[in-house]
PDB file of C-alpha atoms and ligand atoms in Angstrom:
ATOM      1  CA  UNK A  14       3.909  -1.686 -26.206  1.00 98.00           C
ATOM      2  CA  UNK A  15       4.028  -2.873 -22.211  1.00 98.00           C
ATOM      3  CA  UNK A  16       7.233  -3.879 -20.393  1.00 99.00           C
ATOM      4  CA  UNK A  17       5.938  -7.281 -18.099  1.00 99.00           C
ATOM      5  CA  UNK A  18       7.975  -8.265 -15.258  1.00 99.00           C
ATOM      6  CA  UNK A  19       7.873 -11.242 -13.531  1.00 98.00           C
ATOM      7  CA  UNK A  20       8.391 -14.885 -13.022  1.00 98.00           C
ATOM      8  CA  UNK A  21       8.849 -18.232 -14.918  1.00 98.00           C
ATOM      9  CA  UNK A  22       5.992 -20.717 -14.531  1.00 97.00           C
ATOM     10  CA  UNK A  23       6.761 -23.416 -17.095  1.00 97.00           C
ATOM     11  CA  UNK A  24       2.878 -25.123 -17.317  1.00 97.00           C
ATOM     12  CA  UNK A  25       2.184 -21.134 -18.923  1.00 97.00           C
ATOM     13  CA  UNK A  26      -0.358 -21.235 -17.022  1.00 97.00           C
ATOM     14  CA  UNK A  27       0.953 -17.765 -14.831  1.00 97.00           C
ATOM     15  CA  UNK A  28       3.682 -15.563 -14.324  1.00 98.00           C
ATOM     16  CA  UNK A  29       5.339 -14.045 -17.377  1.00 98.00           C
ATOM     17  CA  UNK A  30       3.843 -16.646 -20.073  1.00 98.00           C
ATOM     18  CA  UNK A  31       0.240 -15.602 -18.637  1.00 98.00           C
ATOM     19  CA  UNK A  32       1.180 -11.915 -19.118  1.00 98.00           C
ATOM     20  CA  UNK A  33       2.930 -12.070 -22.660  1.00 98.00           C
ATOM     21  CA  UNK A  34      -0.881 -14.472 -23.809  1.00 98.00           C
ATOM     22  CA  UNK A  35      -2.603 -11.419 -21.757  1.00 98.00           C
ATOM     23  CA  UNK A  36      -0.796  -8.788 -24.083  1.00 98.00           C
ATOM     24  CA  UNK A  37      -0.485 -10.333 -27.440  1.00 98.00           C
ATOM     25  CA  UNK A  38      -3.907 -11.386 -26.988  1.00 98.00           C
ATOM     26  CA  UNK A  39      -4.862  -7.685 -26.505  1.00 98.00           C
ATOM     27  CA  UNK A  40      -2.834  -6.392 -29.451  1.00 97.00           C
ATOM     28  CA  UNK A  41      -0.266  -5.136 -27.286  1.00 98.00           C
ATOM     29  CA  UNK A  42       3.150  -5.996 -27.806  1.00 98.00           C
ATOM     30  CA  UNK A  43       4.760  -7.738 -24.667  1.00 98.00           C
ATOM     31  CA  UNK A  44       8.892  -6.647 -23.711  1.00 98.00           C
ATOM     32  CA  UNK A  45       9.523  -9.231 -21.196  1.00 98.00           C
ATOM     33  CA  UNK A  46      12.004  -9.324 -18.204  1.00 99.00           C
ATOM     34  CA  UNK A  47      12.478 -12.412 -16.007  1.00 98.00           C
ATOM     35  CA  UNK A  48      12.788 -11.930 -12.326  1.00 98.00           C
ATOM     36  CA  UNK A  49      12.806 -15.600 -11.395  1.00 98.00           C
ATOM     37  CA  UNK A  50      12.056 -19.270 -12.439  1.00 98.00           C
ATOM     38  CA  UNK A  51      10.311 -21.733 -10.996  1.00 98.00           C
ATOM     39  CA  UNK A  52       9.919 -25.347 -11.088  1.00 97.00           C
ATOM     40  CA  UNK A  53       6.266 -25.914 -10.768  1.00 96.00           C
ATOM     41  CA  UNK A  54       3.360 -27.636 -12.758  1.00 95.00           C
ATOM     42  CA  UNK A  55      -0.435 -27.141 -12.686  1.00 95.00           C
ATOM     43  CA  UNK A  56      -0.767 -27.735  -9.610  1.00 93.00           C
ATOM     44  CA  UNK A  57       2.333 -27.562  -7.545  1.00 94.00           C
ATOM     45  CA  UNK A  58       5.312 -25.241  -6.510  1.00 96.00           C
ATOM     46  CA  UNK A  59       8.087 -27.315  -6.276  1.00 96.00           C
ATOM     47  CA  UNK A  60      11.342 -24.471  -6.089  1.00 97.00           C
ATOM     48  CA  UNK A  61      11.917 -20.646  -7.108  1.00 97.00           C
ATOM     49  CA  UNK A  62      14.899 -19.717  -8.197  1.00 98.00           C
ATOM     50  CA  UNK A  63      15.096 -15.849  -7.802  1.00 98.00           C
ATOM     51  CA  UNK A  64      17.454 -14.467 -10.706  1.00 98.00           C
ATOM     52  CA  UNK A  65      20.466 -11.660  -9.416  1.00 98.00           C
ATOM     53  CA  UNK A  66      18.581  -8.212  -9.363  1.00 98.00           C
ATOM     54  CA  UNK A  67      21.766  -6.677 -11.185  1.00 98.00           C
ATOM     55  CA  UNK A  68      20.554  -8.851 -14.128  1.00 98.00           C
ATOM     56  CA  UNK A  69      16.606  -7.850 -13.512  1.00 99.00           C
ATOM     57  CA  UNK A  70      17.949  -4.624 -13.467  1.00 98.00           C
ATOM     58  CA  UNK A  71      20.321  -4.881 -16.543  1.00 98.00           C
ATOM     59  CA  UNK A  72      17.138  -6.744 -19.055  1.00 98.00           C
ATOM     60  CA  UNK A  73      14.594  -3.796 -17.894  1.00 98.00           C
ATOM     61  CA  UNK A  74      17.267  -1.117 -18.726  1.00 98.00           C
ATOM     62  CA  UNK A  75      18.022  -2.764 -21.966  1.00 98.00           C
ATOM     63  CA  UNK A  76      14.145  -2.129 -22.988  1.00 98.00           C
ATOM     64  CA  UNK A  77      13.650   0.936 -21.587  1.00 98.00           C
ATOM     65  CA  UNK A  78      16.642   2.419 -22.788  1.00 98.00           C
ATOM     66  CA  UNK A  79      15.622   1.401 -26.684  1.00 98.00           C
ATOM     67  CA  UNK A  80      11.720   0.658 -26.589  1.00 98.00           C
ATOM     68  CA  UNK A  81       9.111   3.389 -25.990  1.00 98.00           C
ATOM     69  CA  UNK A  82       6.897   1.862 -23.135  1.00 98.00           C
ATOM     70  CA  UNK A  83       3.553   3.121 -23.050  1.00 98.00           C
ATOM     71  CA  UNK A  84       2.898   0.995 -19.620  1.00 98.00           C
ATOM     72  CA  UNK A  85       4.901  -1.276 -17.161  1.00 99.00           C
ATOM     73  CA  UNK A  86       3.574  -4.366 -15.489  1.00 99.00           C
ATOM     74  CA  UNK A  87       4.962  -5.985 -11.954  1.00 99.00           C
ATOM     75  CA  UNK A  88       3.905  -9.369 -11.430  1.00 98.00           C
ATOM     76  CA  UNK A  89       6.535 -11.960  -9.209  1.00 98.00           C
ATOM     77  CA  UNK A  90       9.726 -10.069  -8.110  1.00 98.00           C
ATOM     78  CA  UNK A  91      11.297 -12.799  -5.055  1.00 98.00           C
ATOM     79  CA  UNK A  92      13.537 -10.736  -3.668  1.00 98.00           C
ATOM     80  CA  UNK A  93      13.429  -7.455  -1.770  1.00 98.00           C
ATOM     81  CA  UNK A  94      17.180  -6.448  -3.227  1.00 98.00           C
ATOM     82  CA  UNK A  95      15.074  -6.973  -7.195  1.00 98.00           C
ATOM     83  CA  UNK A  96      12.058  -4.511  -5.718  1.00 98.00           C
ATOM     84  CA  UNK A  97      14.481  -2.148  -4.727  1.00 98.00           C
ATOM     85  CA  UNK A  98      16.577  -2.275  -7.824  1.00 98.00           C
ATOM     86  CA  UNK A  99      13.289  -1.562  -9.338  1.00 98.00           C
ATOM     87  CA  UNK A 100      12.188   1.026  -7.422  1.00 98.00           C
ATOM     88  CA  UNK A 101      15.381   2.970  -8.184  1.00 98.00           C
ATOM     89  CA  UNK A 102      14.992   2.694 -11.867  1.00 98.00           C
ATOM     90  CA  UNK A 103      11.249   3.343 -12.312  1.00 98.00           C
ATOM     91  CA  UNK A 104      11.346   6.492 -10.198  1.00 98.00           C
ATOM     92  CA  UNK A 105      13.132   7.789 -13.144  1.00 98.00           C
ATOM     93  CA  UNK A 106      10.283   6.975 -15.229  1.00 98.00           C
ATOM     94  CA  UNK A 107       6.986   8.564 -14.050  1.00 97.00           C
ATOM     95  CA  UNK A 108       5.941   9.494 -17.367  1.00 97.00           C
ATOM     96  CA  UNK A 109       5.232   5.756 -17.792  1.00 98.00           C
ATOM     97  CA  UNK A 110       1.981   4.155 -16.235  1.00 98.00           C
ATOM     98  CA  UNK A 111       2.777   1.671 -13.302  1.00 98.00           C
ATOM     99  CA  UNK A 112       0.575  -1.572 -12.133  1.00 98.00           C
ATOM    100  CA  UNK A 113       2.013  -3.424  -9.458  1.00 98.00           C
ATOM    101  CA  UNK A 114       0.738  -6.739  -9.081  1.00 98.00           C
ATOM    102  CA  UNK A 115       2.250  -7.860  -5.872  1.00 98.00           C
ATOM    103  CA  UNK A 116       2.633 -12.040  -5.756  1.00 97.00           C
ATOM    104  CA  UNK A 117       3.637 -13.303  -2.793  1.00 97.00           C
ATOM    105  CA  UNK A 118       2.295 -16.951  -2.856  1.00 93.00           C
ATOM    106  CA  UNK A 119       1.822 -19.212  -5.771  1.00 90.00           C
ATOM    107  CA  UNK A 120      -2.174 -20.286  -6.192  1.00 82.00           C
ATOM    108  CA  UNK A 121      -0.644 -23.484  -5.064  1.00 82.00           C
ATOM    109  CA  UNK A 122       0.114 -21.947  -2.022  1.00 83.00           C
ATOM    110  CA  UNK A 123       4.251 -21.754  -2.253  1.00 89.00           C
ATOM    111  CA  UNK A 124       6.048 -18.852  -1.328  1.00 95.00           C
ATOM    112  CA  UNK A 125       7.311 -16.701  -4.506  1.00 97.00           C
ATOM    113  CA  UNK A 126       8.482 -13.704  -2.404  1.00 97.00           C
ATOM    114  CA  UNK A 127      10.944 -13.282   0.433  1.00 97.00           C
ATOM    115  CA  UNK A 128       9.335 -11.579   3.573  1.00 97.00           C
ATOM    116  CA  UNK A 129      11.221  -8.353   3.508  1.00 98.00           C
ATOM    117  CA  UNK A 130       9.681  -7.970   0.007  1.00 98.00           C
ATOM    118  CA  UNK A 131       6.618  -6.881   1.776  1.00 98.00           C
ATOM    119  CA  UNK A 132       8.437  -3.696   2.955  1.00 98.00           C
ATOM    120  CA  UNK A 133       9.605  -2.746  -0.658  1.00 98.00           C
ATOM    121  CA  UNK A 134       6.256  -2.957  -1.943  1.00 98.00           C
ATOM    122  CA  UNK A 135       4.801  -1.027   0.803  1.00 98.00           C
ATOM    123  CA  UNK A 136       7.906   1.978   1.205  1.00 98.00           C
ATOM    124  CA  UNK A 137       8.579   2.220  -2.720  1.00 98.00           C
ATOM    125  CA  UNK A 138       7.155   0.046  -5.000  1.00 98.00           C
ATOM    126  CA  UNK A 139       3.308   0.792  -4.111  1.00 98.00           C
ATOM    127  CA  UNK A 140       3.972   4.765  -3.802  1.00 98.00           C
ATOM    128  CA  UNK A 141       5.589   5.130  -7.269  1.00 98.00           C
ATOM    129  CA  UNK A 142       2.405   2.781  -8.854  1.00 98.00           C
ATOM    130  CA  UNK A 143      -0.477   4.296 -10.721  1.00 98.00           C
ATOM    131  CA  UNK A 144      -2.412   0.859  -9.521  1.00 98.00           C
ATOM    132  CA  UNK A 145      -1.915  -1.961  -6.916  1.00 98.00           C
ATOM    133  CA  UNK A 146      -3.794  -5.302  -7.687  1.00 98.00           C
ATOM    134  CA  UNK A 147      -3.575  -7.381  -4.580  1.00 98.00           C
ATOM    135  CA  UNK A 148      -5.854 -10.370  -4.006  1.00 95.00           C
ATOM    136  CA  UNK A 149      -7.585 -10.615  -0.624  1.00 94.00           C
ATOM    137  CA  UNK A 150      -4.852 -12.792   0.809  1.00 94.00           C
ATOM    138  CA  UNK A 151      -2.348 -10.312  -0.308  1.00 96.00           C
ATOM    139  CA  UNK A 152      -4.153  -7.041   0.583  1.00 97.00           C
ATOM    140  CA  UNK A 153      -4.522  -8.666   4.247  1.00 96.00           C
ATOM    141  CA  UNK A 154      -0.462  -9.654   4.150  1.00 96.00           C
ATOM    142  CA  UNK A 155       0.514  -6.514   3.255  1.00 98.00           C
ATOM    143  CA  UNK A 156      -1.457  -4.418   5.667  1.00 97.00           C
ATOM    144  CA  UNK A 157      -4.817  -4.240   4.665  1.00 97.00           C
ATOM    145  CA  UNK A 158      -7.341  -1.043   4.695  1.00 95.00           C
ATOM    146  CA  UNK A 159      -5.224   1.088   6.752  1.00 96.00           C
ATOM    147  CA  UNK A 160      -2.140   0.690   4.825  1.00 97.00           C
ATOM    148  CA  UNK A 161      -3.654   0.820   1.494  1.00 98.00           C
ATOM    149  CA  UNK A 162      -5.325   4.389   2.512  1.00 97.00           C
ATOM    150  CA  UNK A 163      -2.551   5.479   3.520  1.00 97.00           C
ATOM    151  CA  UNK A 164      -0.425   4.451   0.578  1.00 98.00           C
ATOM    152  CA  UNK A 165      -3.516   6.208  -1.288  1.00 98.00           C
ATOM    153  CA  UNK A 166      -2.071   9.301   0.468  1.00 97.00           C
ATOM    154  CA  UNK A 167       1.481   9.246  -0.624  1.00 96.00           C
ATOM    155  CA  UNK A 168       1.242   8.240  -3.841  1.00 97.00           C
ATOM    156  CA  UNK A 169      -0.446   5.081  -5.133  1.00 98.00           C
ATOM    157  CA  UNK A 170      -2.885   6.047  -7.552  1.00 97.00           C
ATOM    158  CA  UNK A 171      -5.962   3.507  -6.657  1.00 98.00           C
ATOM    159  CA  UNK A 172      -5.911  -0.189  -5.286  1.00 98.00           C
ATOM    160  CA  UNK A 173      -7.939  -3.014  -6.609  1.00 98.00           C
ATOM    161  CA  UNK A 174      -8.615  -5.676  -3.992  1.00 97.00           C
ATOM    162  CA  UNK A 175      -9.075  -8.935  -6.755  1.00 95.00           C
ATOM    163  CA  UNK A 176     -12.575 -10.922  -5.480  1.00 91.00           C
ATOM    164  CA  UNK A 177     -11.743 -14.208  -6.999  1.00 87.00           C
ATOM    165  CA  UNK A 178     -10.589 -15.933  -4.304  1.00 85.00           C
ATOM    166  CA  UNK A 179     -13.587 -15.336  -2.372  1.00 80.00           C
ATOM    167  CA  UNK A 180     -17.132 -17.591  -1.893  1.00 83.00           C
ATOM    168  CA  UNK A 181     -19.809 -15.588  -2.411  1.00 87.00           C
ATOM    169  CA  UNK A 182     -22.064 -15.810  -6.081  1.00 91.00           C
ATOM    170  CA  UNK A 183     -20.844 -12.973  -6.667  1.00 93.00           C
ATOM    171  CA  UNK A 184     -17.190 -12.182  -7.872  1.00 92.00           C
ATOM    172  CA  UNK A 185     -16.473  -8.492  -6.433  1.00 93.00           C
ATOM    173  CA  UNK A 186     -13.675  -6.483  -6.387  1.00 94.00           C
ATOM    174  CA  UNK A 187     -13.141  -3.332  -3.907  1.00 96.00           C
ATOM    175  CA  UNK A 188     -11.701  -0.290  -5.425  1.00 96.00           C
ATOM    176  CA  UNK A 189     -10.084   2.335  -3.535  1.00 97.00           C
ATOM    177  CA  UNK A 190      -9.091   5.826  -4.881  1.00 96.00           C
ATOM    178  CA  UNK A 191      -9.567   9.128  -3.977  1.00 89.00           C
ATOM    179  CA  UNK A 192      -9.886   8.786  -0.486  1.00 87.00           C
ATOM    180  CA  UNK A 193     -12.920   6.122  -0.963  1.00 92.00           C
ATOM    181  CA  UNK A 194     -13.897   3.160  -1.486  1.00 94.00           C
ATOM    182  CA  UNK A 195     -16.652   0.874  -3.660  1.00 94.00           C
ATOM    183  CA  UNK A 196     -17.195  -2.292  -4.756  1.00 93.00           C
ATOM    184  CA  UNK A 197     -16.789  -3.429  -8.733  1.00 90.00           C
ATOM    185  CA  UNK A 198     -19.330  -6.017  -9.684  1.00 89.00           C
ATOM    186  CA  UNK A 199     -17.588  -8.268 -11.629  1.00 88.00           C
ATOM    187  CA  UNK A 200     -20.758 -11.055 -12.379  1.00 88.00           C
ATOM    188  CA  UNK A 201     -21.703 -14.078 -11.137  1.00 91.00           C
ATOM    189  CA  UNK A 202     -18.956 -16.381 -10.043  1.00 91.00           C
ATOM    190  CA  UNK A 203     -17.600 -19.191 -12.439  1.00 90.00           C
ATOM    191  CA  UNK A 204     -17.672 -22.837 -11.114  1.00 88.00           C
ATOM    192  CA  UNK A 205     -13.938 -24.562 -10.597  1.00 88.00           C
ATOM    193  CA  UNK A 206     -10.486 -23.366  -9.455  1.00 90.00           C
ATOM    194  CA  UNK A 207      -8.547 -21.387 -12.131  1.00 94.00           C
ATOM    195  CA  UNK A 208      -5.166 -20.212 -12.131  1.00 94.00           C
ATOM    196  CA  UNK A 209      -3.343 -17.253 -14.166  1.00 95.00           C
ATOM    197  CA  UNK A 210      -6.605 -14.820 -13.574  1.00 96.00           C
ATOM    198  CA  UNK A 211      -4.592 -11.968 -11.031  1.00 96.00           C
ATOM    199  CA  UNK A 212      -1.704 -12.287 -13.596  1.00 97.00           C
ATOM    200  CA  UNK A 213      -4.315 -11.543 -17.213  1.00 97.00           C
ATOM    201  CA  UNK A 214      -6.162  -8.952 -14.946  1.00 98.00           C
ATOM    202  CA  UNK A 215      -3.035  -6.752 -14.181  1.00 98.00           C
ATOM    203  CA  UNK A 216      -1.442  -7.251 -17.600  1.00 98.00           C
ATOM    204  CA  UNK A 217      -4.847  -5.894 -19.012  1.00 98.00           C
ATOM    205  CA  UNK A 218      -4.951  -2.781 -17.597  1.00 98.00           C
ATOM    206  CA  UNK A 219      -1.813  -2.244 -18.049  1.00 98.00           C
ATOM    207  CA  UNK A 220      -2.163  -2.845 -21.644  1.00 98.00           C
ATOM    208  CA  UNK A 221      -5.532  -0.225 -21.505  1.00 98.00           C
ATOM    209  CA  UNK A 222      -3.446   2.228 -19.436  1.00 98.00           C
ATOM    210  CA  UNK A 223      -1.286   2.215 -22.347  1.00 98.00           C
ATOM    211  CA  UNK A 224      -3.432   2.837 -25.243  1.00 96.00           C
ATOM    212  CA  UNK A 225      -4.580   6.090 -23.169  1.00 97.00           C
ATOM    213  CA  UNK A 226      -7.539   4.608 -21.048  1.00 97.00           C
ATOM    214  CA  UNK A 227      -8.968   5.587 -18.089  1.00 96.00           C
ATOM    215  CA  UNK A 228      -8.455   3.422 -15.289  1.00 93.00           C
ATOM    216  CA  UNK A 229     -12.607   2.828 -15.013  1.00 93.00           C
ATOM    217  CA  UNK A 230     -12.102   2.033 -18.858  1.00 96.00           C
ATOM    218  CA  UNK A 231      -9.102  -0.138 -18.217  1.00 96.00           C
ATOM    219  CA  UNK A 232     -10.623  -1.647 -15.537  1.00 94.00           C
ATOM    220  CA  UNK A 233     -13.990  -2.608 -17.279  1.00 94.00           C
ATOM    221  CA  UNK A 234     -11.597  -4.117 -20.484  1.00 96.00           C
ATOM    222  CA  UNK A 235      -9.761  -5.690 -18.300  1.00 97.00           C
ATOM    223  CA  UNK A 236     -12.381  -7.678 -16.456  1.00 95.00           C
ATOM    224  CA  UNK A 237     -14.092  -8.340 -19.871  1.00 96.00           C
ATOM    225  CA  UNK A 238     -10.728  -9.781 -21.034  1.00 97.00           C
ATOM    226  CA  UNK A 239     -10.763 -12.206 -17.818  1.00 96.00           C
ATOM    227  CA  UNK A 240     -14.482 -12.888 -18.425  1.00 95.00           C
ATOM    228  CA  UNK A 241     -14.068 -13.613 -22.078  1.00 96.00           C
ATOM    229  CA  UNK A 242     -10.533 -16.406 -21.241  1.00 97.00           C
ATOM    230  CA  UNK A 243     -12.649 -18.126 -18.355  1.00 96.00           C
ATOM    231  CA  UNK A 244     -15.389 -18.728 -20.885  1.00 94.00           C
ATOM    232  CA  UNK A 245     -13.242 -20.708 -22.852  1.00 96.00           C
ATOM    233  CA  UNK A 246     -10.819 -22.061 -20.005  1.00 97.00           C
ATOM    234  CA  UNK A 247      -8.615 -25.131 -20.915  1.00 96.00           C
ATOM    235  CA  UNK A 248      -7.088 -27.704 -18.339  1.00 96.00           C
ATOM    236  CA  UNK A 249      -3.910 -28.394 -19.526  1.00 95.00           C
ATOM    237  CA  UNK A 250      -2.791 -30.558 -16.606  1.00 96.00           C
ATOM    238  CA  UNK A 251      -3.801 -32.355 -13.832  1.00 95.00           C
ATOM    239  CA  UNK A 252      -4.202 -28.775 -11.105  1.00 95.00           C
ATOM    240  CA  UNK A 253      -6.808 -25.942 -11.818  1.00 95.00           C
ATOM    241  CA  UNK A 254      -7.605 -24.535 -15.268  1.00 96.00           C
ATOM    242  CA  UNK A 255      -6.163 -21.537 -16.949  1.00 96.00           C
ATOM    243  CA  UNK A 256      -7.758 -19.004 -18.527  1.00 97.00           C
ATOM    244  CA  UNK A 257      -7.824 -19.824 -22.475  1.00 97.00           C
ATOM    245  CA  UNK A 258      -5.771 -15.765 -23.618  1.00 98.00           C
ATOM    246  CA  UNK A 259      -6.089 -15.488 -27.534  1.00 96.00           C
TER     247      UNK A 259
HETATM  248  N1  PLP B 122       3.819 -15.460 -11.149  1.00 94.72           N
HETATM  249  C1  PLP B 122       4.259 -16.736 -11.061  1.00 94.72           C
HETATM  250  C2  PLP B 122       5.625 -17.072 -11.536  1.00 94.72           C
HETATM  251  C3  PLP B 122       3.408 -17.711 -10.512  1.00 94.72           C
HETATM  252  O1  PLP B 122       3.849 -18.966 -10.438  1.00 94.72           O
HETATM  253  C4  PLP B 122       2.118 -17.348 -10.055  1.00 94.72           C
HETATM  254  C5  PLP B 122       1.200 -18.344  -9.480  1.00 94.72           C
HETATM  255  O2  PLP B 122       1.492 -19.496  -9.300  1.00 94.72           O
HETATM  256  C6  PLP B 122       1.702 -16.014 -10.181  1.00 94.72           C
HETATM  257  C7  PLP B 122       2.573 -15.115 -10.734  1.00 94.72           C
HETATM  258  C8  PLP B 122       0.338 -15.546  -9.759  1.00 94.72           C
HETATM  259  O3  PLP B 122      -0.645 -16.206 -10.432  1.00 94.72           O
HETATM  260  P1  PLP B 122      -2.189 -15.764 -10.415  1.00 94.72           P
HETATM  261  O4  PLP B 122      -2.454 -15.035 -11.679  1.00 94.72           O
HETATM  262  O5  PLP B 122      -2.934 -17.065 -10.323  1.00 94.72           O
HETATM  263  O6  PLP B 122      -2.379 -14.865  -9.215  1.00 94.72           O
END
């Protein structure tokens, strides 16, 4: 069982809805806490609604004080007071594998987090996280190679700069643990805009991290798992496709 955190998209196609397909699709059972709602369709952001962190707080207490969470997934937070909440209660909770899957912008390009955010992330959220999965945009935003090695240093266990966004043929991720870093070769890029793929990659390895995988196995599964969804993609409105997660 996983704990997913995260936001509301109503088209399913991210946010929580993308992460409870990712799970169940994996065999993993989803507990689910809501961090915000959005109004938004396929293709546009059209308002977030960040929910009061006391209630954040209060839904992920509720599971973790009666469910035995093998892994915990971060996706959309909003608000810096909800990554602080957050912070407080997972540092009570090493024993549980973190992946922090920091969204800042909607693929539509609308804000989903409030700039001081940025600082949570970077002074508690990232340090207490066994792995970060920024895209490109938000690896940049939030400080980029410098910040990431040094968050490498006081605590994050490895970072996984997502390649999808980019242009080249092919899609590749950088990885950085241990003091170094590499490229992942994750195949030939896929033709067409997709949404939903950051949010199934995170919940994936969390959901490997907690059957007892190593993060390279994790990390393989999971890009299998976004391989395998892409291959059979739907377009369920009128903005980019989603990955098809059963
Ligand atoms: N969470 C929510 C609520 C979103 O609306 C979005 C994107 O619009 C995301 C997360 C991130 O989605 P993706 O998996 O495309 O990075």
């Amino acid at each position: 069982m996983i704990l997913v955190i995260g936001g509301l998209d109503p088209s399913g196609g991210a946010g929580l809805v993308a992460d409870v397909q990712a799970a169940t699709a994996l065999g993993v059972h989803p507990a689910s806490v809501a961090t915000l709602v959005t109004v938004q369709d396929t293709g546009k952001l059209v308002r977030v609604e960040p929910l009061a962190a006391e209630l954040v707080l209060a839904q992920a207490q509720a599971v973790l004080s009666d469910m035995a969470v093998r892994a915990i997934k971060l996706g959309a937070l909003g608000t810096a007071a909800t990554g602080r909440e957050l912070a407080q209660l997972l540092r009570t909770r090493p024993d549980i594998p973190l992946v922090t899957d920091p969204v800042l912008v909607a693929t539509s390009g609308g804000a989903l987090a409030e700039e001081p955010l940025r600082a949570v992330y970077r002074d508690e959220l990232f340090p207490l996280s066994d792995v970060a999965t920024p895209n490109s945009t938000e690896f940049a935003a939030l400080g980029g190679e410098t910040v990431f090695a040094d968050l490498l240093r006081r605590g994050l266990g490895s970072c996984i700069v997502t390649g999808g966004e980019g242009s080249g043929p092919r899609v590749r991720h950088l990885v950085m643990r241990d003091g170094q870093s590499r490229n992942f070769d994750a195949g030939a890029r896929l033709a067409g805009r997709f949404r939903g793929t950051g949010c199934s990659f995170a919940t994936a390895i969390a959901a490997g991290l907690a059957r007892g995988d190593s993060l390279e196995t994790a990390l393989a599964a999971a890009e299998a798992f976004v391989r395998r969804t892409l291959a059979q993609a739907i377009a369920p409105g009128r903005g980019p496709a989603v990955p098809g997660r059963w």
